[in-house]
């Protein structure tokens, strides 16, 4: 059975979703409000799929690319969709208006998912007749290389919607997780925010350079975290597992939790201190491409180990 996804918004995240779904055999209809953007995205997706194939992450990039088309209108994009993946601007008013249109135009059984990284489902779906089929499906950038998808619904999102969305994202090679209650930042960004706040504090207060802090994560914590989460990590770091770890080591963590980072940790002075040691930001496009190549190689390695 052929499935169809409507990708609404054909920028960086939208193109990544198009590659993910087309690679998994779905028909993809791209839509963008800016003239020519959806049409131009097709060739960019084709190039990206070839890059994925070079890392063993796409079996047939030509066939995958052939499944992507530019829709003539929003109505055309969603007309036969099983799922809509919205990637519009991170603005509440725009999402409210867009989801009203999607709810009006999409077939009754179509799931309406937003890639929003911060705006909760309840804020843009409350007034919709079909609000039961709406949720946030928040990816991690770049989604075609980092598979996590956070599924977060409102109180009125039907459990069947979450369950079906989870099945869909798992079937296309992503790793969906359920956010059981709405919370600002969902799960990943809250975890990232806690680490980032402490990183800013340690560098801005002179305990370590930004370069050495990055080494601490990528050559320390990050090696374990690439295949183990924090709970599995602490289970294996004490002879008696998690309970033993908590009994032995959490005195320090309790003191740390009682002294959280202050808001000024992200202030101008702290940022200036970090930038003065970090140096000029140059060559970002090439650095991003190098990051993507390394992420692709890591993803391929993880898949080979897990299989």
XYZ file of N, CA, C and O in Angstrom, residues 140-273:
536
model
N 15.044 16.504 15.402
C 16.333 17.075 15.800
C 17.099 17.393 14.524
O 17.145 16.581 13.595
N 17.699 18.566 14.468
C 18.398 19.005 13.258
C 19.803 18.405 13.177
O 20.557 18.499 14.150
N 20.151 17.769 12.041
C 19.367 17.495 10.830
C 18.587 16.182 10.957
O 19.178 15.141 11.269
N 17.272 16.236 10.724
C 16.417 15.064 10.981
C 16.771 13.818 10.184
O 16.521 12.702 10.640
N 17.332 13.991 8.965
C 17.631 12.809 8.151
C 18.879 12.077 8.647
O 19.178 10.979 8.171
N 19.575 12.669 9.616
C 20.768 12.033 10.178
C 20.623 11.728 11.667
O 21.272 10.818 12.178
N 19.788 12.499 12.363
C 19.516 12.259 13.780
C 18.060 11.821 13.878
O 17.162 12.611 13.603
N 17.782 10.590 14.261
C 16.450 10.029 14.054
C 15.395 10.366 15.106
O 14.220 10.083 14.895
N 15.755 10.968 16.226
C 14.777 11.185 17.291
C 13.644 12.105 16.835
O 13.872 13.122 16.182
N 12.407 11.745 17.215
C 11.230 12.586 17.004
C 10.428 12.597 18.304
O 10.048 11.539 18.813
N 10.182 13.799 18.825
C 9.417 13.931 20.065
C 7.943 14.149 19.721
O 7.589 15.114 19.048
N 7.093 13.239 20.181
C 5.664 13.324 19.922
C 4.971 13.911 21.147
O 5.006 13.323 22.233
N 4.355 15.084 20.956
C 3.729 15.780 22.076
C 2.359 16.282 21.645
O 2.252 17.154 20.780
N 1.326 15.740 22.257
C -0.026 16.163 21.954
C -0.593 17.056 23.045
O 0.013 17.238 24.105
N -1.772 17.619 22.774
C -2.514 18.368 23.786
C -3.398 17.396 24.562
O -3.460 16.200 24.258
N -4.121 17.911 25.554
C -5.024 17.051 26.330
C -6.070 16.408 25.438
O -6.568 15.324 25.733
N -6.423 17.106 24.331
C -7.478 16.601 23.454
C -6.949 15.764 22.290
O -7.723 15.266 21.482
N -5.642 15.625 22.175
C -5.106 14.753 21.122
C -5.473 13.308 21.447
O -5.212 12.821 22.554
N -6.074 12.625 20.491
C -6.535 11.258 20.738
C -5.352 10.323 20.962
O -4.345 10.414 20.245
N -5.443 9.418 21.926
C -4.363 8.430 22.114
C -4.076 7.653 20.836
O -2.932 7.286 20.574
N -5.123 7.425 20.040
C -4.930 6.704 18.783
C -4.057 7.497 17.814
O -3.307 6.917 17.018
N -4.144 8.829 17.884
C -3.307 9.669 17.025
C -1.843 9.509 17.394
O -0.984 9.349 16.516
N -1.546 9.560 18.698
C -0.165 9.399 19.153
C 0.350 8.011 18.785
O 1.476 7.859 18.279
N -0.472 6.987 19.017
C -0.047 5.608 18.732
C 0.222 5.420 17.243
O 1.229 4.800 16.860
N -0.667 5.961 16.408
C -0.482 5.802 14.965
C 0.728 6.594 14.485
O 1.506 6.116 13.634
N 0.910 7.805 15.013
C 2.076 8.603 14.634
C 3.358 7.876 15.028
O 4.330 7.848 14.257
N 3.355 7.280 16.200
C 4.550 6.550 16.647
C 4.865 5.402 15.691
O 6.030 5.173 15.343
N 3.850 4.703 15.254
C 4.052 3.610 14.298
C 4.616 4.140 12.981
O 5.519 3.528 12.391
N 4.074 5.264 12.515
C 4.519 5.817 11.240
C 5.981 6.220 11.302
O 6.789 5.852 10.434
N 6.358 6.998 12.323
C 7.738 7.483 12.388
C 8.723 6.334 12.598
O 9.826 6.352 12.039
N 8.334 5.333 13.372
C 9.213 4.172 13.533
C 9.370 3.427 12.211
O 10.463 2.944 11.875
N 8.289 3.355 11.424
C 8.333 2.596 10.174
C 9.201 3.262 9.120
O 9.661 2.595 8.185
N 9.438 4.587 9.238
C 10.275 5.278 8.245
C 11.712 5.445 8.744
O 12.494 6.185 8.147
N 12.063 4.770 9.841
C 13.443 4.755 10.303
C 13.784 5.778 11.355
O 14.948 5.886 11.767
N 12.782 6.522 11.850
C 13.036 7.475 12.923
C 12.859 6.781 14.275
O 12.429 5.623 14.349
N 13.190 7.481 15.347
C 13.048 6.937 16.700
C 12.098 7.847 17.469
O 12.518 8.863 18.037
N 10.795 7.533 17.470
C 9.836 8.391 18.160
C 9.811 8.143 19.662
O 9.964 7.003 20.116
N 9.654 9.223 20.419
C 9.424 9.099 21.862
C 8.183 9.913 22.199
O 7.873 10.906 21.532
N 7.447 9.506 23.222
C 6.218 10.186 23.611
C 6.482 11.113 24.792
O 7.007 10.686 25.823
N 6.116 12.381 24.625
C 6.121 13.331 25.738
C 4.750 13.202 26.399
O 3.740 13.584 25.814
N 4.705 12.653 27.600
C 3.442 12.224 28.195
C 2.558 13.385 28.644
O 1.331 13.236 28.716
N 3.171 14.521 28.953
C 2.429 15.737 29.306
C 3.090 16.918 28.613
O 4.311 16.931 28.456
N 2.303 17.900 28.196
C 2.872 19.071 27.547
C 3.821 19.794 28.503
O 3.487 20.018 29.674
N 4.982 20.161 27.982
C 5.964 20.907 28.762
C 6.778 21.746 27.793
O 7.103 21.296 26.684
N 7.071 22.981 28.186
C 7.827 23.866 27.311
C 9.203 23.282 27.005
O 9.921 22.851 27.910
N 9.568 23.280 25.729
C 10.862 22.739 25.328
C 10.874 21.249 25.102
O 11.905 20.681 24.714
N 9.719 20.587 25.381
C 9.625 19.134 25.255
C 10.711 18.462 26.109
O 10.978 18.928 27.216
N 11.342 17.414 25.646
C 12.310 16.695 26.485
C 13.743 17.012 26.073
O 14.573 17.404 26.894
N 14.044 16.876 24.784
C 15.430 17.044 24.333
C 15.972 18.435 24.646
O 17.077 18.577 25.167
N 15.196 19.480 24.343
C 15.699 20.829 24.567
C 15.813 21.168 26.046
O 16.647 21.995 26.434
N 15.002 20.544 26.887
C 15.159 20.758 28.326
C 16.457 20.122 28.826
O 17.186 20.702 29.643
N 16.758 18.926 28.323
C 18.026 18.298 28.680
C 19.205 19.099 28.137
O 20.193 19.347 28.843
N 19.101 19.512 26.879
C 20.163 20.306 26.274
C 20.335 21.633 27.003
O 21.462 22.093 27.211
N 19.209 22.227 27.416
C 19.277 23.500 28.124
C 19.979 23.392 29.463
O 20.723 24.299 29.863
N 19.759 22.290 30.169
C 20.425 22.101 31.461
C 21.938 21.999 31.283
O 22.715 22.606 32.032
N 22.357 21.242 30.276
C 23.790 21.105 30.016
C 24.375 22.418 29.526
O 25.470 22.824 29.945
N 23.651 23.111 28.648
C 24.162 24.358 28.086
C 24.308 25.439 29.153
O 25.280 26.198 29.148
N 23.347 25.503 30.079
C 23.445 26.496 31.148
C 24.692 26.269 31.996
O 25.412 27.210 32.346
N 24.965 25.006 32.320
C 26.159 24.711 33.114
C 27.427 24.963 32.306
O 28.437 25.430 32.848
N 27.383 24.692 30.998
C 28.540 24.973 30.148
C 28.840 26.472 30.121
O 29.997 26.891 30.265
N 27.807 27.295 29.943
C 27.991 28.743 29.959
C 28.572 29.202 31.290
O 29.467 30.041 31.341
N 28.055 28.650 32.381
C 28.516 29.075 33.699
C 29.975 28.695 33.916
O 30.776 29.520 34.368
N 30.343 27.466 33.609
C 31.707 27.010 33.853
C 32.731 27.804 33.044
O 33.816 28.103 33.529
N 32.365 28.157 31.801
C 33.303 28.919 30.970
C 33.326 30.385 31.375
O 34.387 30.979 31.565
N 32.154 30.989 31.538
C 32.105 32.433 31.829
C 32.666 32.764 33.197
O 33.155 33.877 33.425
N 32.633 31.798 34.128
C 33.192 32.039 35.462
C 34.641 31.580 35.578
O 35.219 31.600 36.668
N 35.229 31.160 34.458
C 36.662 30.928 34.430
C 37.146 29.566 34.868
O 38.333 29.390 35.146
N 36.266 28.559 34.904
C 36.693 27.230 35.343
C 37.329 26.406 34.229
O 38.099 25.476 34.511
N 37.017 26.732 32.965
C 37.503 25.935 31.848
C 37.339 26.771 30.582
O 36.519 27.693 30.531
N 38.143 26.469 29.570
C 37.975 27.159 28.285
C 36.815 26.539 27.516
O 36.469 25.365 27.749
N 36.212 27.271 26.583
C 35.127 26.667 25.798
C 35.601 25.470 24.969
O 34.858 24.514 24.764
N 36.845 25.518 24.510
C 37.361 24.392 23.728
C 37.483 23.131 24.590
O 37.098 22.033 24.160
N 37.996 23.293 25.808
C 38.137 22.120 26.670
C 36.787 21.625 27.172
O 36.608 20.418 27.408
N 35.830 22.530 27.341
C 34.502 22.067 27.714
C 33.904 21.218 26.599
O 33.304 20.166 26.862
N 34.076 21.658 25.346
C 33.577 20.852 24.237
C 34.242 19.482 24.196
O 33.604 18.465 23.910
N 35.554 19.439 24.492
C 36.227 18.134 24.561
C 35.628 17.269 25.663
O 35.509 16.035 25.507
N 35.261 17.870 26.774
C 34.674 17.119 27.881
C 33.412 16.398 27.455
O 33.153 15.264 27.868
N 32.635 17.053 26.585
C 31.394 16.434 26.114
C 31.662 15.455 24.974
O 31.295 14.288 25.041
N 32.347 15.922 23.919
C 32.456 15.058 22.733
C 33.435 13.900 22.928
O 33.285 12.851 22.294
N 34.444 14.069 23.795
C 35.411 12.991 24.035
C 35.219 12.321 25.383
O 36.020 11.465 25.776
N 34.174 12.724 26.097
C 33.876 12.130 27.392
C 32.449 11.634 27.429
O 32.133 10.523 27.006
N 31.558 12.499 27.913
C 30.156 12.119 28.027
C 29.559 11.657 26.704
O 28.791 10.692 26.663
N 29.910 12.343 25.630
C 29.278 12.054 24.346
C 29.558 10.664 23.817
O 28.726 10.096 23.102
N 30.713 10.098 24.135
C 31.017 8.750 23.652
C 30.040 7.738 24.240
O 29.541 6.853 23.539
N 29.773 7.858 25.537
C 28.772 6.974 26.138
C 27.382 7.307 25.636
O 26.582 6.418 25.319
N 27.083 8.593 25.562
C 25.733 9.007 25.208
C 25.368 8.675 23.769
O 24.196 8.733 23.398
N 26.331 8.341 22.928
C 25.999 7.980 21.552
C 25.290 6.630 21.477
O 24.661 6.323 20.459
N 25.364 5.827 22.551
C 24.621 4.560 22.536
C 23.987 4.206 23.870
O 23.340 3.165 24.001
N 24.133 5.078 24.896
C 23.480 4.864 26.175
C 22.898 6.175 26.670
O 23.512 7.235 26.521
N 21.709 6.116 27.270
C 21.136 7.288 27.907
C 21.637 7.437 29.334
O 22.389 6.588 29.848
N 21.237 8.505 30.038
C 21.763 8.747 31.385
C 21.370 7.683 32.395
O 22.162 7.363 33.297
N 20.174 7.114 32.269
C 19.789 6.095 33.239
C 20.570 4.799 33.033
O 21.005 4.161 33.998
N 20.748 4.417 31.783
C 21.562 3.222 31.522
C 23.015 3.467 31.928
O 23.694 2.564 32.440
N 23.476 4.706 31.737
C 24.837 5.039 32.128
C 25.056 4.838 33.619
O 26.023 4.197 34.043
N 24.163 5.384 34.444
C 24.392 5.270 35.888
C 24.126 3.851 36.381
O 24.738 3.406 37.366
N 23.248 3.117 35.694
C 23.037 1.721 36.084
C 24.334 0.925 35.981
O 24.620 0.059 36.815
N 25.133 1.248 34.950
C 26.368 0.500 34.727
C 27.569 1.102 35.442
O 28.678 0.582 35.325
N 27.363 2.198 36.168
C 28.471 2.852 36.875
C 28.494 2.561 38.371
O 29.251 3.179 39.112
N 27.660 1.627 38.812
C 27.676 1.213 40.219
C 27.359 -0.272 40.275
O 26.536 -0.760 39.490
N 28.001 -1.021 41.173
C 27.809 -2.476 41.217
C 26.362 -2.895 41.385
O 25.941 -3.922 40.844
N 25.573 -2.097 42.114
C 24.187 -2.460 42.376
C 23.175 -1.737 41.516
O 21.990 -1.726 41.834
N 23.624 -1.121 40.433
C 22.697 -0.477 39.519
C 22.270 0.919 39.954
O 22.974 1.609 40.700
N 21.097 1.332 39.497
C 20.645 2.707 39.686
C 20.486 3.058 41.161
O 20.932 4.117 41.616
N 19.848 2.187 41.936
C 19.642 2.480 43.359
C 20.983 2.633 44.077
O 21.160 3.533 44.917
N 21.934 1.780 43.759
C 23.264 1.847 44.359
C 23.968 3.148 43.969
O 24.601 3.811 44.793
N 23.862 3.536 42.695
C 24.471 4.775 42.227
C 23.906 5.968 42.991
O 24.651 6.845 43.437
N 22.568 5.996 43.132
C 21.937 7.115 43.843
C 22.393 7.175 45.298
O 22.606 8.265 45.845
N 22.539 6.024 45.926
C 22.983 5.999 47.319
C 24.426 6.464 47.464
O 24.803 7.114 48.441
N 25.251 6.159 46.475
C 26.677 6.482 46.561
C 26.997 7.925 46.167
O 27.822 8.587 46.802
N 26.374 8.419 45.089
C 26.921 9.593 44.414
C 26.019 10.817 44.351
O 26.469 11.872 43.896
N 24.778 10.723 44.760
C 23.878 11.840 44.480
C 23.960 12.986 45.480
O 23.272 13.989 45.309
N 24.805 12.881 46.494
C 24.985 14.016 47.398
C 25.454 15.252 46.653
O 24.922 16.361 46.839
N 26.449 15.071 45.777
C 26.948 16.190 44.967
C 25.875 16.717 44.035
O 25.687 17.928 43.897
N 25.128 15.810 43.401
C 24.108 16.249 42.459
C 22.990 17.017 43.163
O 22.413 17.948 42.595
N 22.668 16.641 44.385
C 21.659 17.378 45.140
C 22.142 18.798 45.427
O 21.361 19.754 45.324
N 23.403 18.946 45.787
C 23.937 20.291 46.036
C 23.942 21.103 44.742
O 23.638 22.299 44.738
N 24.272 20.459 43.634
C 24.286 21.155 42.349
C 22.881 21.586 41.943
O 22.670 22.708 41.459
N 21.898 20.709 42.155
C 20.520 21.032 41.791
C 19.974 22.176 42.631
O 19.103 22.936 42.187
N 20.478 22.319 43.846
C 20.020 23.396 44.729
C 20.627 24.739 44.357
O 20.207 25.777 44.875
N 21.599 24.731 43.432
C 22.254 25.971 43.004
C 22.177 26.077 41.487
O 23.185 25.992 40.801
N 20.971 26.254 40.955
C 20.825 26.263 39.493
C 21.449 27.498 38.871
O 21.687 28.504 39.534
N 21.699 27.407 37.567
C 22.274 28.538 36.844
C 21.312 29.721 36.881
O 20.109 29.564 36.722
N 21.848 30.902 37.100
C 21.037 32.112 37.127
C 20.746 32.573 35.692
O 21.471 32.233 34.767
N 19.684 33.383 35.526
C 19.356 33.855 34.165
C 20.508 34.577 33.482
O 20.661 34.498 32.265
N 21.346 35.288 34.277
C 22.427 36.053 33.662
C 23.528 35.164 33.089
O 24.469 35.667 32.477
N 23.398 33.843 33.274
C 24.398 32.956 32.700
C 24.431 33.094 31.178
O 25.451 32.846 30.538
N 23.310 33.518 30.567
C 23.249 33.743 29.127
C 23.367 35.223 28.767
O 23.099 35.598 27.632
N 23.747 36.048 29.717
C 23.807 37.477 29.488
C 24.953 37.899 28.596
O 25.809 37.090 28.188
N 25.006 39.205 28.305
C 26.014 39.732 27.384
C 27.422 39.504 27.898
O 28.328 39.192 27.122
N 27.640 39.674 29.201
C 28.988 39.517 29.754
C 29.480 38.079 29.603
O 30.628 37.834 29.211
N 28.589 37.125 29.915
C 28.973 35.712 29.799
C 29.253 35.347 28.348
O 30.244 34.670 28.039
N 28.386 35.810 27.451
C 28.575 35.513 26.032
C 29.865 36.126 25.507
O 30.613 35.486 24.746
N 30.158 37.357 25.926
C 31.386 38.022 25.487
C 32.620 37.266 25.972
O 33.615 37.142 25.241
N 32.576 36.755 27.189
C 33.709 35.982 27.721
C 33.964 34.737 26.877
O 35.107 34.408 26.544
